[in-house]
Amino acid sequence: MNTKKSTILITILIVLVVIYFGTGVYQVGPSEVALIKTFGKYSHTTGPGIHAHAPYPFQSHVIVDVQTVRKQEIGFRTVKPGEYTTKEEEALALTEDGNIVSVEAVVQFRVSDPIKFAFRVDNPEALVKFTTESALRERIARRTVDEILTAERDTVSSEVREIVQKLLDSYDVGIHVINVLLQEVVPPAPVISAFDDVNNAKQDKERYINEALKYANNLIPKVEGEAKKIILEAEAYAQEKILQATGETQRFLSILNEYRKAPKITETRLRIETLEQVLPKAKTIITLDDSQKITFLNLDNLLGGGSK
């Protein structure tokens, strides 16, 4: 009986020893590393595969995934694939112009130094979340609501990623930030209808401005063309009158020169030339002879025509 009890006790003891030493056997996945601690202090790192170390309390290990891209959600939580719930206390942020926007973002990161990640901070993933949330609010506070809702979204994402990376590097926690993505940026639900009305009014304003500019762009060239035409006609008319005046001046100067040389002859010639111009247009000629008798000559009768 005693021998049987002894055998059972020895068997139990052997099993307990095997189990105890078996606690030192561990497996490391393809994307993981194991950090081995000896008497609570880090001693070395092992890679993927099955390994063994001295049992507790002599040695222990911490498994860290160093390849998988991790993420932290800000302003919302994923309930299940395709279903999300909003966390308003995280999503609401104040803009530079005193408006409030609801911002949902995701920060993606990877472990760059597993030793620092595991041992330098108690909850590194929470640190990433709070750091990103702080940087995001600070960047949004530098933009107006229109900027953050439209053209500045990508810029804010880039700036937040750089700020978070610098802060995490200063904390020396062994984390590399891959990206910060703004999933949704919208006005808060209670004011979204009013915000839509404002946006519609702004769009109408832009449309009216564009239509006015289009009208002006069509009208201005036409008016400028008309003005150019009038200016050119005026310049041509002025040039014509200048040339005529110049020609008349030259003609009068030429006559004056001839008159100075032979006044009587020039005077007679001018009278004859004037009569040649006037008489063809006259219907009646009045003559005065030496006896001061006035005679009316009707050219139409003399030429055989009828007068009216």
Short mmCIF file of C-alpha atoms in Angstrom, two decimals:
data_model
loop_
_atom_site.label_atom_id
_atom_site.label_comp_id
_atom_site.label_asym_id
_atom_site.label_seq_id
_atom_site.Cartn_x
_atom_site.Cartn_y
_atom_site.Cartn_z
CA MET A 1 0.00 0.00 0.00
CA ASN A 2 2.79 2.41 0.92
CA THR A 3 4.63 1.53 -2.26
CA LYS A 4 1.51 2.29 -4.33
CA LYS A 5 1.03 5.66 -2.64
CA SER A 6 4.68 6.51 -3.16
CA THR A 7 4.38 5.70 -6.86
CA ILE A 8 1.33 7.92 -7.21
CA LEU A 9 3.01 10.79 -5.40
CA ILE A 10 6.15 10.47 -7.54
CA THR A 11 4.02 10.41 -10.70
CA ILE A 12 2.12 13.49 -9.60
CA LEU A 13 5.38 15.20 -8.73
CA ILE A 14 6.87 14.37 -12.13
CA VAL A 15 3.75 15.67 -13.87
CA LEU A 16 3.86 18.90 -11.89
CA VAL A 17 7.56 19.32 -12.69
CA VAL A 18 6.88 18.72 -16.40
CA ILE A 19 4.01 21.21 -16.32
CA TYR A 20 6.16 23.72 -14.47
CA PHE A 21 9.01 23.48 -16.94
CA GLY A 22 6.47 23.41 -19.77
CA THR A 23 5.45 26.96 -18.84
CA GLY A 24 8.75 28.02 -20.32
CA VAL A 25 7.79 26.72 -23.78
CA TYR A 26 6.24 29.35 -26.07
CA GLN A 27 5.48 29.94 -29.72
CA VAL A 28 6.14 33.15 -31.68
CA GLY A 29 4.01 33.94 -34.74
CA PRO A 30 5.38 35.00 -38.17
CA SER A 31 4.75 38.72 -37.55
CA GLU A 32 5.83 38.64 -33.89
CA VAL A 33 8.90 38.69 -31.68
CA ALA A 34 9.27 37.52 -28.08
CA LEU A 35 11.01 39.67 -25.49
CA ILE A 36 12.60 37.47 -22.83
CA LYS A 37 12.84 38.78 -19.27
CA THR A 38 15.19 37.25 -16.73
CA PHE A 39 14.14 37.98 -13.15
CA GLY A 40 11.87 40.72 -14.55
CA LYS A 41 14.55 42.46 -16.63
CA TYR A 42 14.74 42.28 -20.41
CA SER A 43 17.57 40.01 -21.56
CA HIS A 44 17.11 39.10 -25.23
CA THR A 45 14.70 38.76 -28.18
CA THR A 46 13.64 35.66 -30.09
CA GLY A 47 11.98 35.47 -33.49
CA PRO A 48 9.17 33.37 -34.99
CA GLY A 49 9.00 29.68 -34.05
CA ILE A 50 8.79 27.48 -30.96
CA HIS A 51 11.19 28.35 -28.14
CA ALA A 52 11.76 27.63 -24.47
CA HIS A 53 13.12 29.55 -21.53
CA ALA A 54 13.46 28.94 -17.82
CA PRO A 55 10.10 28.80 -16.04
CA TYR A 56 8.65 31.55 -13.90
CA PRO A 57 9.90 33.27 -11.79
CA PHE A 58 13.32 32.85 -13.41
CA GLN A 59 12.28 33.94 -16.89
CA SER A 60 9.16 35.14 -18.68
CA HIS A 61 8.34 36.51 -22.13
CA VAL A 62 6.24 39.22 -23.80
CA ILE A 63 4.94 38.68 -27.34
CA VAL A 64 4.87 41.81 -29.54
CA ASP A 65 3.45 42.00 -33.07
CA VAL A 66 5.91 44.15 -35.06
CA GLN A 67 4.50 43.82 -38.59
CA THR A 68 0.74 44.16 -38.35
CA VAL A 69 -0.61 47.66 -38.95
CA ARG A 70 -2.54 48.74 -35.87
CA LYS A 71 -5.16 51.44 -35.72
CA GLN A 72 -6.90 53.69 -33.25
CA GLU A 73 -10.32 55.20 -33.95
CA ILE A 74 -11.15 58.75 -32.91
CA GLY A 75 -14.74 59.99 -32.81
CA PHE A 76 -16.27 56.60 -33.60
CA ARG A 77 -15.99 52.87 -32.85
CA THR A 78 -16.36 49.90 -35.16
CA VAL A 79 -19.14 47.68 -33.83
CA LYS A 80 -18.72 45.12 -36.58
CA PRO A 81 -17.63 45.27 -40.23
CA GLY A 82 -19.78 47.92 -41.92
CA GLU A 83 -21.40 49.13 -38.69
CA TYR A 84 -20.10 52.06 -36.64
CA THR A 85 -21.17 54.15 -33.69
CA THR A 86 -20.24 57.80 -33.15
CA LYS A 87 -18.51 59.04 -29.99
CA GLU A 88 -19.57 62.68 -29.85
CA GLU A 89 -17.32 63.55 -26.92
CA GLU A 90 -14.34 62.68 -29.12
CA ALA A 91 -15.71 63.82 -32.49
CA LEU A 92 -16.64 67.44 -31.72
CA ALA A 93 -13.90 70.04 -32.34
CA LEU A 94 -13.80 73.84 -32.37
CA THR A 95 -12.67 75.70 -35.52
CA GLU A 96 -10.82 79.00 -35.80
CA ASP A 97 -13.98 80.95 -36.64
CA GLY A 98 -15.86 79.66 -33.59
CA ASN A 99 -17.83 76.89 -35.33
CA ILE A 100 -18.04 73.26 -34.26
CA VAL A 101 -17.41 70.29 -36.54
CA SER A 102 -17.72 66.57 -36.02
CA VAL A 103 -14.48 64.84 -37.00
CA GLU A 104 -13.97 61.09 -37.24
CA ALA A 105 -10.41 59.94 -37.83
CA VAL A 106 -8.25 56.84 -37.88
CA VAL A 107 -4.54 56.71 -37.02
CA GLN A 108 -2.56 53.79 -38.43
CA PHE A 109 0.75 52.81 -36.86
CA ARG A 110 3.27 49.98 -36.54
CA VAL A 111 5.71 48.97 -33.81
CA SER A 112 9.19 50.10 -34.80
CA ASP A 113 10.99 49.11 -31.56
CA PRO A 114 9.30 46.27 -29.64
CA ILE A 115 11.46 46.73 -26.53
CA LYS A 116 10.49 50.38 -26.09
CA PHE A 117 6.89 49.62 -27.06
CA ALA A 118 6.56 46.91 -24.43
CA PHE A 119 8.54 48.37 -21.54
CA ARG A 120 8.64 52.19 -21.74
CA VAL A 121 4.93 52.94 -21.43
CA ASP A 122 2.09 51.10 -19.78
CA ASN A 123 -0.52 51.55 -22.56
CA PRO A 124 1.17 52.67 -25.80
CA GLU A 125 -1.97 52.30 -27.96
CA ALA A 126 -3.92 54.64 -25.69
CA LEU A 127 -1.00 57.06 -25.86
CA VAL A 128 -1.23 57.04 -29.67
CA LYS A 129 -4.97 57.73 -29.50
CA PHE A 130 -4.73 60.62 -27.04
CA THR A 131 -1.75 62.16 -28.85
CA THR A 132 -3.54 62.03 -32.20
CA GLU A 133 -6.74 63.46 -30.73
CA SER A 134 -4.81 66.37 -29.20
CA ALA A 135 -2.90 67.14 -32.42
CA LEU A 136 -6.09 66.88 -34.47
CA ARG A 137 -7.94 69.40 -32.31
CA GLU A 138 -4.97 71.78 -32.41
CA ARG A 139 -4.81 71.68 -36.22
CA ILE A 140 -8.57 72.09 -36.65
CA ALA A 141 -8.49 75.10 -34.33
CA ARG A 142 -6.22 76.80 -36.88
CA ARG A 143 -8.75 76.48 -39.74
CA THR A 144 -12.17 77.90 -40.48
CA VAL A 145 -15.11 75.56 -40.81
CA ASP A 146 -15.16 76.02 -44.62
CA GLU A 147 -11.47 75.15 -44.91
CA ILE A 148 -11.68 72.01 -42.80
CA LEU A 149 -14.78 70.80 -44.65
CA THR A 150 -13.25 71.30 -48.11
CA ALA A 151 -9.71 71.94 -49.30
CA GLU A 152 -7.75 71.61 -46.04
CA ARG A 153 -8.69 68.03 -45.10
CA ASP A 154 -5.64 66.38 -46.66
CA THR A 155 -3.37 69.10 -45.32
CA VAL A 156 -4.70 68.60 -41.79
CA SER A 157 -4.16 64.83 -42.07
CA SER A 158 -0.54 65.30 -43.13
CA GLU A 159 0.18 67.88 -40.43
CA VAL A 160 -1.39 65.74 -37.68
CA ARG A 161 0.67 62.70 -38.72
CA GLU A 162 3.90 64.73 -38.52
CA ILE A 163 3.00 66.19 -35.12
CA VAL A 164 2.03 62.81 -33.65
CA GLN A 165 5.24 61.22 -34.93
CA LYS A 166 7.37 63.95 -33.37
CA LEU A 167 5.57 63.63 -30.05
CA LEU A 168 5.90 59.83 -29.98
CA ASP A 169 9.58 60.12 -30.90
CA SER A 170 10.05 62.51 -27.98
CA TYR A 171 8.33 59.95 -25.72
CA ASP A 172 10.67 57.28 -27.17
CA VAL A 173 8.00 54.57 -27.28
CA GLY A 174 9.10 52.80 -30.49
CA ILE A 175 6.06 53.58 -32.66
CA HIS A 176 5.99 54.58 -36.33
CA VAL A 177 2.89 56.46 -37.48
CA ILE A 178 1.93 55.36 -40.99
CA ASN A 179 -1.04 57.60 -41.66
CA VAL A 180 -3.81 59.73 -40.17
CA LEU A 181 -7.05 59.56 -42.14
CA LEU A 182 -10.02 61.88 -41.68
CA GLN A 183 -12.94 59.53 -42.24
CA GLU A 184 -15.77 62.05 -41.93
CA VAL A 185 -15.83 65.80 -41.31
CA VAL A 186 -19.34 67.23 -41.02
CA PRO A 187 -21.24 69.83 -39.01
CA PRO A 188 -22.90 68.55 -35.82
CA ALA A 189 -26.24 66.83 -36.41
CA PRO A 190 -28.42 69.56 -34.76
CA VAL A 191 -27.18 72.26 -37.17
CA ILE A 192 -26.52 70.28 -40.33
CA SER A 193 -29.74 71.47 -42.04
CA ALA A 194 -28.88 75.11 -41.34
CA PHE A 195 -25.35 74.50 -42.55
CA ASP A 196 -26.70 73.01 -45.78
CA ASP A 197 -28.82 76.14 -46.28
CA VAL A 198 -25.74 78.31 -45.84
CA ASN A 199 -23.80 76.19 -48.33
CA ASN A 200 -26.65 76.39 -50.83
CA ALA A 201 -26.72 80.17 -50.46
CA LYS A 202 -22.97 80.31 -51.03
CA GLN A 203 -23.30 78.14 -54.12
CA ASP A 204 -26.07 80.40 -55.44
CA LYS A 205 -23.83 83.39 -54.80
CA GLU A 206 -20.97 81.78 -56.72
CA ARG A 207 -23.35 80.88 -59.55
CA TYR A 208 -24.65 84.44 -59.85
CA ILE A 209 -21.11 85.80 -59.77
CA ASN A 210 -20.04 83.37 -62.50
CA GLU A 211 -23.05 84.28 -64.63
CA ALA A 212 -22.28 87.99 -64.20
CA LEU A 213 -18.64 87.41 -65.10
CA LYS A 214 -19.70 85.41 -68.15
CA TYR A 215 -22.01 88.23 -69.24
CA ALA A 216 -19.29 90.80 -68.64
CA ASN A 217 -16.74 88.70 -70.53
CA ASN A 218 -19.11 88.51 -73.49
CA LEU A 219 -20.13 92.18 -73.38
CA ILE A 220 -16.80 93.85 -72.67
CA PRO A 221 -15.02 92.66 -75.87
CA LYS A 222 -18.03 93.76 -77.93
CA VAL A 223 -18.08 97.22 -76.31
CA GLU A 224 -14.31 97.52 -76.59
CA GLY A 225 -14.60 96.61 -80.28
CA GLU A 226 -17.24 99.29 -80.84
CA ALA A 227 -15.15 101.83 -78.97
CA LYS A 228 -12.10 100.89 -81.02
CA LYS A 229 -14.11 101.25 -84.22
CA ILE A 230 -15.36 104.71 -83.20
CA ILE A 231 -11.84 105.79 -82.23
CA LEU A 232 -10.43 104.57 -85.56
CA GLU A 233 -13.20 106.34 -87.52
CA ALA A 234 -12.57 109.53 -85.55
CA GLU A 235 -8.84 109.28 -86.16
CA ALA A 236 -9.44 108.68 -89.89
CA TYR A 237 -11.84 111.64 -90.05
CA ALA A 238 -9.36 113.86 -88.21
CA GLN A 239 -6.57 112.76 -90.53
CA GLU A 240 -8.77 113.43 -93.55
CA LYS A 241 -9.61 116.94 -92.34
CA ILE A 242 -5.97 117.62 -91.53
CA LEU A 243 -4.95 116.57 -95.03
CA GLN A 244 -7.73 118.67 -96.56
CA ALA A 245 -6.77 121.68 -94.48
CA THR A 246 -3.13 121.18 -95.36
CA GLY A 247 -4.01 120.95 -99.07
CA GLU A 248 -6.20 124.07 -98.91
CA THR A 249 -3.48 125.90 -97.07
CA GLN A 250 -0.94 125.00 -99.73
CA ARG A 251 -3.37 126.05 -102.46
CA PHE A 252 -4.08 129.42 -100.85
CA LEU A 253 -0.38 130.01 -100.28
CA SER A 254 0.26 129.20 -103.93
CA ILE A 255 -2.50 131.65 -105.01
CA LEU A 256 -1.12 134.26 -102.64
CA ASN A 257 2.30 133.88 -104.16
CA GLU A 258 0.86 134.31 -107.68
CA TYR A 259 -1.21 137.30 -106.53
CA ARG A 260 1.87 139.02 -105.20
CA LYS A 261 3.52 138.59 -108.57
CA ALA A 262 0.53 139.70 -110.70
CA PRO A 263 -2.41 140.97 -108.67
CA LYS A 264 -4.70 141.96 -111.58
CA ILE A 265 -4.17 138.78 -113.54
CA THR A 266 -4.64 136.60 -110.51
CA GLU A 267 -7.76 138.49 -109.47
CA THR A 268 -9.27 138.11 -112.94
CA ARG A 269 -8.42 134.39 -113.05
CA LEU A 270 -10.03 133.82 -109.64
CA ARG A 271 -13.19 135.60 -110.79
CA ILE A 272 -13.36 133.52 -113.94
CA GLU A 273 -12.80 130.27 -112.01
CA THR A 274 -15.50 131.27 -109.53
CA LEU A 275 -17.95 132.05 -112.37
CA GLU A 276 -17.13 128.68 -113.96
CA GLN A 277 -18.13 127.03 -110.71
CA VAL A 278 -21.21 129.17 -109.99
CA LEU A 279 -22.82 129.71 -113.42
CA PRO A 280 -23.49 126.01 -114.24
CA LYS A 281 -25.62 125.81 -111.10
CA ALA A 282 -27.53 129.11 -111.64
CA LYS A 283 -31.06 129.21 -113.11
CA THR A 284 -31.24 133.04 -113.47
CA ILE A 285 -28.47 135.57 -114.11
CA ILE A 286 -28.83 139.23 -113.19
CA THR A 287 -26.73 141.70 -115.23
CA LEU A 288 -26.15 145.41 -114.83
CA ASP A 289 -25.07 147.41 -117.93
CA ASP A 290 -23.38 150.82 -118.10
CA SER A 291 -26.74 152.60 -117.90
CA GLN A 292 -27.47 150.88 -114.62
CA LYS A 293 -30.19 148.82 -116.25
CA ILE A 294 -30.85 145.47 -114.56
CA THR A 295 -31.47 142.51 -116.85
CA PHE A 296 -32.66 139.01 -115.77
CA LEU A 297 -31.56 136.16 -118.00
CA ASN A 298 -33.35 132.83 -117.56
CA LEU A 299 -30.86 130.14 -118.55
CA ASP A 300 -33.53 127.50 -119.01
CA ASN A 301 -35.28 129.58 -121.64
CA LEU A 302 -32.03 130.46 -123.35
CA LEU A 303 -31.03 126.81 -123.47
CA GLY A 304 -34.45 125.70 -124.66
CA GLY A 305 -35.65 124.15 -121.43
CA GLY A 306 -38.78 124.82 -119.41
CA SER A 307 -38.84 126.42 -116.01
CA LYS A 308 -41.09 125.49 -113.16
#
